[in-house]
Coordinates of C-alpha atoms in Angstrom, one line a residue:
Chain A
A1 CA 0.0 0.0 0.0
S2 CA 1.2 3.5 -0.5
L3 CA 0.0 6.8 1.1
D4 CA 1.1 10.3 0.2
N5 CA 0.6 11.6 3.7
A6 CA 1.3 9.1 6.5
R7 CA -0.7 11.2 8.9
H8 CA -3.9 9.9 7.2
L9 CA -3.0 6.6 8.9
S10 CA -1.2 7.5 12.0
S11 CA -3.8 10.0 13.4
L12 CA -6.5 7.3 13.0
L13 CA -4.3 4.6 14.6
R14 CA -3.6 7.0 17.6
A15 CA -7.5 7.2 18.1
V16 CA -7.5 3.5 18.9
H17 CA -4.2 3.2 20.6
F18 CA -5.0 2.2 24.2
Q19 CA -3.2 -1.1 24.3
D20 CA 0.2 -1.9 23.0
H21 CA -1.0 -4.6 20.5
A22 CA -3.4 -4.4 17.6
T23 CA -4.6 -6.9 15.0
C24 CA -4.6 -5.7 11.4
F25 CA -6.9 -7.0 8.7
A26 CA -6.3 -6.1 5.1
T27 CA -8.9 -7.0 2.4
N28 CA -9.7 -5.4 -0.9
N29 CA -11.8 -2.9 0.8
G30 CA -9.1 -1.5 2.9
L31 CA -7.5 -1.8 6.3
R32 CA -9.0 -2.5 9.6
V33 CA -7.0 -2.2 12.8
T34 CA -8.6 -3.6 16.0
V35 CA -7.6 -3.1 19.6
E36 CA -9.1 -4.9 22.5
D37 CA -9.0 -4.7 26.3
A38 CA -10.4 -6.9 29.1
K39 CA -12.7 -8.6 26.8
C40 CA -15.0 -5.7 27.3
I41 CA -14.0 -3.1 24.9
Q42 CA -13.0 -3.1 21.3
A43 CA -11.9 -0.3 19.1
N44 CA -11.7 -0.5 15.3
A45 CA -10.2 1.9 12.9
F46 CA -11.2 1.7 9.2
I47 CA -9.1 3.1 6.4
Q48 CA -10.8 2.4 3.1
A49 CA -8.7 1.4 0.1
E50 CA -9.7 4.7 -1.6
I51 CA -7.7 6.7 0.9
F52 CA -4.5 5.0 -0.3
Q53 CA -2.7 6.0 -3.5
E54 CA -2.1 2.3 -4.0
F55 CA -3.7 -0.7 -2.2
A56 CA -3.4 -4.3 -3.3
V57 CA -4.1 -7.4 -1.3
Q58 CA -3.0 -10.7 -2.9
E59 CA -5.3 -13.1 -0.9
Q60 CA -8.8 -12.6 0.3
T61 CA -7.8 -11.3 3.8
V62 CA -4.4 -10.8 5.3
T63 CA -4.3 -10.8 9.1
F64 CA -1.6 -10.3 11.6
R65 CA -1.0 -9.0 15.0
I66 CA 1.5 -6.2 15.7
N67 CA 2.8 -3.9 18.3
L68 CA 0.8 -0.7 17.8
S69 CA 3.1 1.5 19.9
V70 CA 6.0 0.6 17.7
L71 CA 4.0 1.0 14.5
L72 CA 3.0 4.5 15.6
D73 CA 6.6 5.4 16.5
C74 CA 7.6 4.3 13.0
L75 CA 4.8 6.1 11.2
T76 CA 5.6 9.4 13.0
I77 CA 9.4 9.0 12.8
F78 CA 9.6 12.4 11.0
D79 CA 7.1 14.0 13.3
T80 CA 5.9 16.3 10.6
S81 CA 2.8 17.2 12.6
S82 CA 4.9 20.1 14.0
L83 CA 5.8 21.4 10.5
P84 CA 2.7 22.5 8.6
G85 CA 2.7 21.9 4.9
T86 CA 5.0 19.0 4.9
S87 CA 4.0 15.3 5.0
T88 CA 5.7 12.0 5.1
A89 CA 5.2 9.5 2.2
L90 CA 4.5 6.0 3.2
K91 CA 4.8 2.6 1.5
M92 CA 3.8 -0.6 3.3
C93 CA 4.5 -4.2 2.4
Y94 CA 3.6 -7.5 4.0
R95 CA 4.7 -10.6 2.3
G96 CA 2.6 -13.0 4.3
Y97 CA 2.5 -15.3 7.3
G98 CA 5.6 -15.0 9.4
Y99 CA 7.1 -12.1 7.5
P100 CA 7.6 -8.7 9.2
L101 CA 5.7 -5.6 8.2
M102 CA 7.9 -3.4 6.1
L103 CA 7.4 0.4 6.1
F104 CA 9.2 2.9 3.9
L105 CA 8.8 6.5 4.9
E106 CA 10.1 9.5 3.0
E107 CA 10.3 13.1 4.0
G108 CA 12.3 15.7 2.2
G109 CA 14.8 13.3 0.7
V110 CA 15.4 11.3 4.0
V111 CA 14.3 7.7 3.9
T112 CA 13.5 5.6 6.8
V113 CA 13.0 1.8 6.5
C114 CA 11.3 -0.1 9.3
K115 CA 10.9 -3.8 9.7
I116 CA 8.4 -4.7 12.4
N117 CA 7.9 -8.2 13.5
T118 CA 4.4 -9.6 13.4
Q119 CA 2.6 -12.2 15.4
E120 CA -0.1 -14.8 15.2
P121 CA -3.4 -13.0 15.2
E122 CA -5.5 -13.7 18.3
D123 CA -9.1 -14.4 18.5
L124 CA -11.1 -11.3 18.8
L125 CA -14.5 -10.6 20.3
D126 CA -17.4 -10.4 18.0
F127 CA -19.9 -8.0 19.4
D128 CA -22.5 -9.1 16.9
F129 CA -23.9 -5.6 16.8
C130 CA -26.0 -5.2 13.8
S131 CA -28.3 -2.5 12.9
T132 CA -31.5 -4.6 13.1
K133 CA -30.9 -5.1 16.9
V134 CA -30.4 -1.5 17.7
V135 CA -32.8 -0.3 20.3
N136 CA -31.7 3.3 20.6
K137 CA -29.7 5.5 18.3
I138 CA -28.6 9.1 18.5
I139 CA -26.3 11.0 16.1
L140 CA -24.7 14.1 17.5
Q141 CA -22.1 16.6 16.4
S142 CA -18.9 15.7 18.1
E143 CA -18.2 19.2 19.4
G144 CA -21.2 18.8 21.7
L145 CA -19.7 15.9 23.4
R146 CA -16.0 16.8 23.4
K147 CA -16.1 19.0 26.5
A148 CA -18.2 16.5 28.4
F149 CA -15.7 13.7 27.7
A150 CA -12.7 15.9 28.4
E151 CA -14.1 16.8 31.8
L152 CA -15.4 13.4 32.9
D153 CA -15.2 12.9 36.6
M154 CA -12.6 10.1 36.7
T155 CA -13.2 9.4 40.3
S156 CA -16.4 7.8 39.2
E157 CA -16.0 4.1 38.3
V158 CA -18.8 4.2 35.7
M159 CA -20.4 6.4 33.2
Q160 CA -24.1 5.9 32.9
I161 CA -25.8 6.6 29.7
T162 CA -29.5 7.2 29.6
M163 CA -31.5 7.3 26.3
S164 CA -35.2 7.9 26.4
P165 CA -38.0 8.9 24.1
D166 CA -39.1 11.3 26.9
K167 CA -37.2 13.6 29.1
P168 CA -34.3 13.6 29.9
Y169 CA -33.8 12.2 26.3
F170 CA -30.0 11.8 26.5
R171 CA -28.2 12.0 29.8
L172 CA -24.6 11.3 30.8
S173 CA -24.0 10.7 34.4
T174 CA -21.0 10.2 36.7
F175 CA -20.9 9.2 40.4
G176 CA -17.6 10.4 41.8
N177 CA -16.1 11.5 45.1
A178 CA -17.5 15.0 44.9
G179 CA -21.0 13.8 44.0
S180 CA -22.9 12.9 41.0
A181 CA -22.9 14.9 37.8
H182 CA -25.5 14.8 35.0
L183 CA -25.2 16.2 31.6
D184 CA -28.5 16.4 29.6
Y185 CA -29.0 16.9 25.9
S186 CA -32.5 17.7 24.7
K187 CA -33.6 16.0 21.6
D188 CA -34.4 19.3 20.1
S189 CA -30.9 20.6 20.6
D190 CA -29.0 21.8 17.4
L191 CA -26.2 19.3 18.3
I192 CA -28.3 16.4 17.8
E193 CA -28.7 15.4 14.1
A194 CA -30.8 12.3 14.6
F195 CA -32.7 11.0 17.6
H196 CA -34.3 7.5 17.4
C197 CA -35.2 6.3 20.8
N198 CA -37.9 3.7 21.2
Q199 CA -37.6 2.8 24.8
I200 CA -35.9 4.2 27.9
Q201 CA -32.5 2.6 28.5
T202 CA -30.1 3.2 31.2
N203 CA -26.7 1.5 31.0
R204 CA -23.5 1.8 32.9
Y205 CA -20.0 1.4 31.4
K206 CA -16.6 1.3 33.2
I207 CA -15.3 4.8 32.7
S208 CA -11.7 3.6 32.4
L209 CA -12.7 1.6 29.3
L210 CA -14.4 4.5 27.7
K211 CA -11.9 7.2 28.4
P212 CA -9.6 6.3 25.4
S213 CA -12.5 7.0 23.0
T214 CA -12.0 10.6 23.8
K215 CA -9.1 10.5 21.3
A216 CA -11.4 9.4 18.6
L217 CA -14.0 12.0 19.6
A218 CA -11.4 14.7 19.4
L219 CA -10.7 13.9 15.7
S220 CA -14.3 13.3 14.7
C221 CA -17.0 15.7 13.3
K222 CA -19.9 13.4 14.1
V223 CA -20.6 10.5 16.5
S224 CA -23.4 7.9 16.5
I225 CA -24.3 6.3 19.8
R226 CA -26.3 3.1 19.7
T227 CA -27.4 0.5 22.2
D228 CA -28.9 -2.8 21.8
A229 CA -31.3 -4.9 24.0
Q230 CA -28.4 -6.2 26.2
G231 CA -27.1 -2.7 26.7
F232 CA -24.0 -3.2 24.5
L233 CA -22.7 0.3 23.4
S234 CA -21.6 1.2 20.0
L235 CA -19.8 4.5 19.3
Q236 CA -19.2 5.3 15.8
Y237 CA -17.0 8.3 14.9
M238 CA -16.9 9.9 11.5
I239 CA -13.4 11.5 10.9
R240 CA -12.6 13.8 8.2
N241 CA -8.9 13.8 7.4
E242 CA -6.7 16.7 6.1
D243 CA -7.8 16.0 2.5
G244 CA -11.4 16.0 3.4
Q245 CA -11.7 12.2 3.0
I246 CA -14.0 10.3 5.5
C247 CA -12.9 7.5 7.8
F248 CA -14.5 5.6 10.6
V249 CA -13.5 4.6 14.1
E250 CA -15.8 2.4 16.2
Y251 CA -15.8 1.6 19.9
Y252 CA -17.8 -1.3 21.3
C253 CA -18.3 -1.6 25.0
C254 CA -20.0 -4.1 27.3
P255 CA -22.2 -2.8 30.0
D256 CA -20.8 -3.0 33.4
E257 CA -22.2 -5.8 35.5
N258 CA -23.1 -5.2 39.1
I259 CA -21.1 -7.6 41.3
T260 CA -24.3 -9.0 42.8
E261 CA -25.7 -9.8 39.5
E262 CA -22.7 -11.6 38.2
M263 CA -23.3 -15.2 37.4
Chain B
M4 CA 42.0 35.3 42.1
R5 CA 39.5 37.9 40.9
F6 CA 36.7 37.8 38.5
R7 CA 34.2 40.4 37.5
A8 CA 32.1 40.7 34.4
K9 CA 29.1 42.7 33.1
I10 CA 26.6 42.2 30.3
V11 CA 24.5 45.2 29.3
D12 CA 23.3 44.3 25.8
L13 CA 20.1 42.4 25.8
A14 CA 20.8 40.4 22.8
C15 CA 24.2 39.3 24.2
L16 CA 22.5 38.4 27.4
N17 CA 19.9 36.3 25.7
H18 CA 22.5 34.6 23.7
F19 CA 24.5 33.9 26.7
S20 CA 21.4 32.5 28.5
R21 CA 20.7 30.2 25.6
V22 CA 24.2 28.7 25.7
V23 CA 24.0 28.1 29.5
N24 CA 20.6 26.5 29.0
T25 CA 22.1 24.1 26.5
I26 CA 25.0 23.3 28.9
A27 CA 22.5 22.8 31.7
K28 CA 20.7 20.2 29.7
L29 CA 23.8 18.3 29.0
A30 CA 25.5 18.2 32.4
K31 CA 24.5 18.3 36.0
T32 CA 27.9 19.5 37.2
C33 CA 30.7 20.9 35.0
T34 CA 33.8 22.9 35.0
L35 CA 33.9 26.6 34.1
R36 CA 37.3 27.7 33.0
L37 CA 38.0 31.4 32.7
T38 CA 40.9 32.9 30.7
V39 CA 41.6 36.5 29.6
S40 CA 39.9 36.1 26.3
K41 CA 37.5 33.1 26.7
L42 CA 35.1 31.1 28.8
Y43 CA 35.0 27.4 28.7
F44 CA 32.3 24.9 29.9
I45 CA 34.0 21.5 30.3
L46 CA 32.8 18.1 31.2
S47 CA 35.2 15.3 31.1
D48 CA 33.4 12.4 32.5
K49 CA 36.3 10.2 32.1
V50 CA 35.6 9.2 28.6
L51 CA 37.7 6.1 29.1
N52 CA 35.1 4.8 31.5
G53 CA 32.3 5.3 29.1
G54 CA 31.2 8.8 30.1
V55 CA 30.6 11.6 27.7
G56 CA 32.9 14.5 27.2
M57 CA 31.9 18.1 26.5
W58 CA 33.9 21.1 25.6
C59 CA 32.2 24.4 25.0
E60 CA 34.2 27.5 24.1
L61 CA 33.0 31.2 24.0
N62 CA 34.8 34.3 23.1
Q63 CA 34.2 36.6 26.0
G64 CA 34.3 39.7 24.0
N65 CA 31.2 38.7 22.0
F66 CA 29.1 38.5 25.1
F67 CA 30.5 40.7 27.9
D68 CA 30.7 44.5 27.9
E69 CA 33.2 44.3 30.8
F70 CA 35.4 41.4 31.7
Q71 CA 38.1 41.4 34.3
M72 CA 39.8 38.2 35.2
E73 CA 42.9 37.7 37.4
G74 CA 43.9 34.0 37.6
V75 CA 45.5 31.9 40.2
S76 CA 48.9 33.4 39.5
A77 CA 50.6 35.5 36.9
E78 CA 52.1 32.5 35.3
H79 CA 48.8 30.6 35.3
N80 CA 46.4 33.4 34.6
E81 CA 43.3 31.3 34.6
I82 CA 40.5 30.3 37.0
Y83 CA 38.8 26.8 37.0
L84 CA 35.4 26.5 39.0
E85 CA 33.2 23.6 39.4
L86 CA 29.5 24.5 39.3
M87 CA 26.0 23.3 38.5
P88 CA 25.0 25.0 35.3
E89 CA 21.3 24.7 36.2
N90 CA 21.9 27.2 38.9
L91 CA 23.4 29.7 36.5
S92 CA 20.6 29.0 34.0
R93 CA 18.0 29.7 36.7
A94 CA 19.7 32.9 37.8
L95 CA 19.7 34.1 34.2
K96 CA 16.1 33.3 33.7
T97 CA 15.2 36.3 35.8
A98 CA 17.2 38.5 33.6
H99 CA 15.2 38.5 30.3
N100 CA 14.3 42.1 30.7
A101 CA 17.3 43.2 32.7
K102 CA 19.2 46.5 32.3
A103 CA 22.4 44.8 33.2
V104 CA 23.8 41.6 34.6
K105 CA 26.9 41.5 36.7
M106 CA 28.9 38.4 37.7
K107 CA 31.5 38.4 40.4
L108 CA 33.5 35.8 42.2
T109 CA 33.1 36.2 46.0
N110 CA 34.2 34.2 49.0
K111 CA 32.1 35.5 51.9
H112 CA 31.4 32.2 53.6
C113 CA 32.3 29.9 50.8
P114 CA 33.3 30.5 47.2
C115 CA 30.3 31.8 45.1
L116 CA 29.6 33.2 41.8
R117 CA 27.4 36.2 42.5
V118 CA 25.0 37.0 39.7
A119 CA 23.4 40.4 40.2
V120 CA 20.5 41.2 37.9
E121 CA 19.5 44.8 37.6
L122 CA 15.9 45.1 36.6
P123 CA 14.0 48.1 35.3
S124 CA 12.0 49.8 37.9
L125 CA 9.6 52.8 38.0
S126 CA 11.3 54.5 40.8
S127 CA 14.7 56.2 40.6
S128 CA 16.6 53.4 42.4
S129 CA 16.9 50.2 40.5
R130 CA 15.8 46.8 41.6
I131 CA 18.6 44.2 41.9
V132 CA 18.0 40.5 42.2
T133 CA 21.1 38.7 43.5
H134 CA 21.9 35.0 43.1
D135 CA 24.8 33.4 44.9
I136 CA 25.7 30.3 43.0
P137 CA 28.0 28.0 45.1
V138 CA 31.1 27.1 43.2
G139 CA 34.1 24.8 43.9
V140 CA 37.5 26.2 43.1
I141 CA 39.6 23.6 41.3
P142 CA 43.2 23.6 42.4
R143 CA 45.9 24.1 39.8
R144 CA 47.3 20.5 40.3
L145 CA 44.0 19.1 38.8
W146 CA 43.9 21.4 35.8
N147 CA 45.5 18.8 33.6
D148 CA 42.3 16.8 33.9
F149 CA 40.5 19.4 31.8
R150 CA 42.6 19.9 28.8
E151 CA 41.0 20.3 25.5
P152 CA 40.5 16.9 24.1
S153 CA 42.4 16.3 20.9
V154 CA 40.5 15.8 17.8
P155 CA 40.6 11.9 17.4
D156 CA 42.2 10.3 14.5
F157 CA 38.8 9.8 12.9
D158 CA 37.8 7.4 10.2
V159 CA 35.0 9.5 8.7
S160 CA 34.1 13.2 9.0
I161 CA 30.7 14.3 7.8
Y162 CA 28.3 17.2 8.1
L163 CA 25.2 16.5 10.1
P164 CA 21.7 16.6 8.6
A165 CA 19.2 19.3 9.6
L166 CA 19.1 19.0 13.4
K167 CA 15.3 19.3 13.5
I168 CA 14.9 16.1 11.5
M169 CA 17.7 14.3 13.3
K170 CA 16.1 15.3 16.6
S171 CA 12.6 14.0 15.6
V172 CA 14.1 10.7 14.3
V173 CA 16.2 10.1 17.4
E174 CA 13.4 10.9 19.8
R175 CA 11.2 8.2 18.1
M176 CA 14.0 5.7 18.0
R177 CA 14.5 6.4 21.7
N178 CA 11.1 4.9 22.2
L179 CA 12.3 1.7 20.5
S180 CA 15.7 1.1 22.0
N181 CA 18.4 2.4 24.3
Y182 CA 21.1 2.0 21.6
V183 CA 21.5 3.5 18.2
V184 CA 24.2 2.8 15.6
I185 CA 25.5 5.8 13.7
E186 CA 27.4 5.1 10.5
A187 CA 28.7 7.4 7.9
N188 CA 31.0 7.4 4.9
L189 CA 33.0 9.8 2.8
S190 CA 30.3 10.0 0.2
G191 CA 28.1 12.2 2.3
E192 CA 25.8 9.3 3.5
M193 CA 24.8 8.7 7.1
N194 CA 22.6 6.1 8.6
L195 CA 21.0 5.8 12.1
K196 CA 20.0 2.3 13.0
V197 CA 18.0 0.7 15.7
E198 CA 17.6 -2.9 16.1
T199 CA 15.7 -4.9 18.7
D200 CA 13.8 -8.2 18.8
L201 CA 10.7 -6.4 17.8
V202 CA 11.7 -4.0 15.2
C203 CA 14.5 -2.7 12.9
V204 CA 14.6 0.9 11.9
T205 CA 17.1 2.6 9.7
T206 CA 17.0 6.2 8.6
H207 CA 19.2 7.2 5.6
F208 CA 20.6 10.6 5.1
K209 CA 22.1 11.5 1.8
D210 CA 24.1 14.3 0.2
L211 CA 25.3 15.6 3.5
G212 CA 28.7 16.6 2.3
N213 CA 32.1 15.8 3.9
P214 CA 34.3 18.6 5.3
S215 CA 37.3 19.1 3.2
W216 CA 39.7 18.6 6.0
A217 CA 38.8 15.0 6.0
L218 CA 40.3 14.6 2.7
E219 CA 43.5 16.6 3.3
D220 CA 46.6 14.7 4.5
G221 CA 46.0 15.8 8.0
C222 CA 44.2 12.6 8.8
Q223 CA 46.0 9.5 7.5
S224 CA 43.4 6.9 8.3
S225 CA 40.7 8.5 6.1
Q226 CA 42.9 9.2 3.2
D227 CA 43.2 5.7 1.8
R228 CA 39.6 5.0 2.7
D229 CA 37.0 3.6 0.2
P230 CA 34.5 6.5 0.1
E231 CA 31.6 4.1 0.3
S232 CA 32.8 2.3 3.2
M233 CA 30.9 3.1 6.5
A234 CA 32.5 3.9 9.8
E235 CA 30.1 3.0 12.6
A236 CA 29.7 3.3 16.3
R237 CA 27.0 2.0 18.6
I238 CA 26.2 4.6 21.3
D239 CA 23.6 5.2 24.1
I240 CA 20.8 6.9 22.3
R241 CA 19.9 9.1 25.3
K242 CA 23.2 10.9 25.2
L243 CA 22.6 11.8 21.6
Q244 CA 19.0 12.8 22.3
Q245 CA 20.1 15.1 25.2
L246 CA 22.5 16.9 22.9
L247 CA 19.9 17.4 20.1
A248 CA 17.1 18.4 22.6
G249 CA 19.3 21.0 24.1
Q250 CA 19.9 22.9 20.8
Q251 CA 17.7 26.0 20.7
V252 CA 19.4 27.7 17.9
N253 CA 20.5 26.2 14.6
P254 CA 24.3 26.0 14.4
T255 CA 26.2 27.6 11.5
K256 CA 28.0 24.4 11.0
A257 CA 27.4 20.9 12.5
L258 CA 29.5 18.0 11.9
C259 CA 30.4 14.6 13.2
N260 CA 33.7 12.7 13.3
I261 CA 33.4 8.9 13.8
V262 CA 36.2 6.7 15.0
S263 CA 34.8 3.3 14.2
K264 CA 33.6 1.4 17.3
R265 CA 35.4 3.9 19.6
V266 CA 33.8 7.3 19.7
V267 CA 31.5 9.8 18.1
H268 CA 32.7 13.4 18.2
L269 CA 30.0 16.0 17.3
I270 CA 31.0 19.6 16.7
L271 CA 28.4 22.3 16.6
L272 CA 29.6 25.8 15.6
H273 CA 27.8 29.0 16.0
E274 CA 29.2 32.5 15.3
D275 CA 30.8 32.9 18.7
V276 CA 30.3 29.6 20.4
S277 CA 31.7 26.2 19.7
L278 CA 30.3 23.0 21.3
Q279 CA 32.1 19.6 21.1
Y280 CA 30.5 16.6 22.4
F281 CA 32.2 13.1 22.7
I282 CA 30.1 10.0 23.0
P283 CA 31.9 6.8 23.5
A284 CA 31.0 3.7 21.5
L285 CA 29.6 0.7 23.4
T286 CA 30.3 -2.9 22.5

């Protein structure tokens, strides 16, 4: 694969970088990078083939596990984020099972070659979250949520999300040392682009698992929040890159089970 | 032993502060050598034992408006002081608007470098902030420890790439490994390589140019050298990163001498300051 501007890839990968390891899937459609933690949360970054200047996959799917921290250090080796107007050109090659991932990065005549060892892909969670099972769905402009997420009371163990056809419509709550905090969004608010709530649902999620999604939120222009009957949460972020192309990052999260209810 | 100096010009003061800041980033403690015409900041961490060496030379006339120095004796008209450059750096931080900065060697209770910063004030009397920086006077018998290191019989001498790019690359490589291999040849090529179990990263710099003195008969070992052949040294990446991170201004000339598998000698030249840094190679 080749990319004129490595930032198109590195900024998206940063948005899912909350663990050292990630699994990469390459198909004809593009690249998907998945990061998981504690069997409760999964983040996926999708970079379609169209974003790349060149994207070719020999087999149906190519899968490997890689150290995401190392990959990001390599992709940002020239740190051009601090120099506006310049960008690093990238070429990636993967020969197959057992081979390392090769990266060729070029910036102003200087070339860096990276060879990153890959590992066996591990089994990943399948949240089985499909649109037909969605109970509630809200699409908001990200700027509305950014401040809320940046200021989350981290002394609270959970974040509670309430979605309802009646008041309070959409509420984010935390229960921390200083007390509980509630942030309400009215369904008529300008920030809300779509509001489809059929029944009232209140779910709690471990705040430490959701905090990394703030990175994706910061990059995005829109976010869709969906829950299914079991309370599984899907956050989908629409991200526009420097060239105006659209990419998606998704976070899936299990609801937090109360200790007493655990089986 | 007497020393008095004064800086009045704001540009000179800022320049001097920047130099001191750079030194402070490179060494916790170092030696300040004062002669009639120059100041030197010296670190000679016993390069033989794997420590780094630093030699920074300033022409006093380019910085100070007044400079009076009387050394240990007429025969040895120099002063050697041990100090923590961070203390001097901090004192100068308060001086960014100053009307004048005076420095004086005193010995009230113990030897100190007294830095008096005269700040602008609305009233007729000026405000003076004084910092007393403790110093150690280094006796003459130890002066030999601080001689200027001779330029080593290097294998390759090459100009460094743009420090900004080098700094960024080295910073990222620092996350990957504690060691980096620097290699360069007489065809203007330099590579930085990091190799661990997880990853190998090599950055290739081209068309850097080699200083002409490398090709003169001054240095025998590099004369008969194949221009493509690389001289290499494996060094502690943190030392290199410290040097690059401390650079606040782009040098007029920056070059690097490599003695294969022994030492990397970096020279950064500004108009009125020269900084040499020696990093030993590790096996």
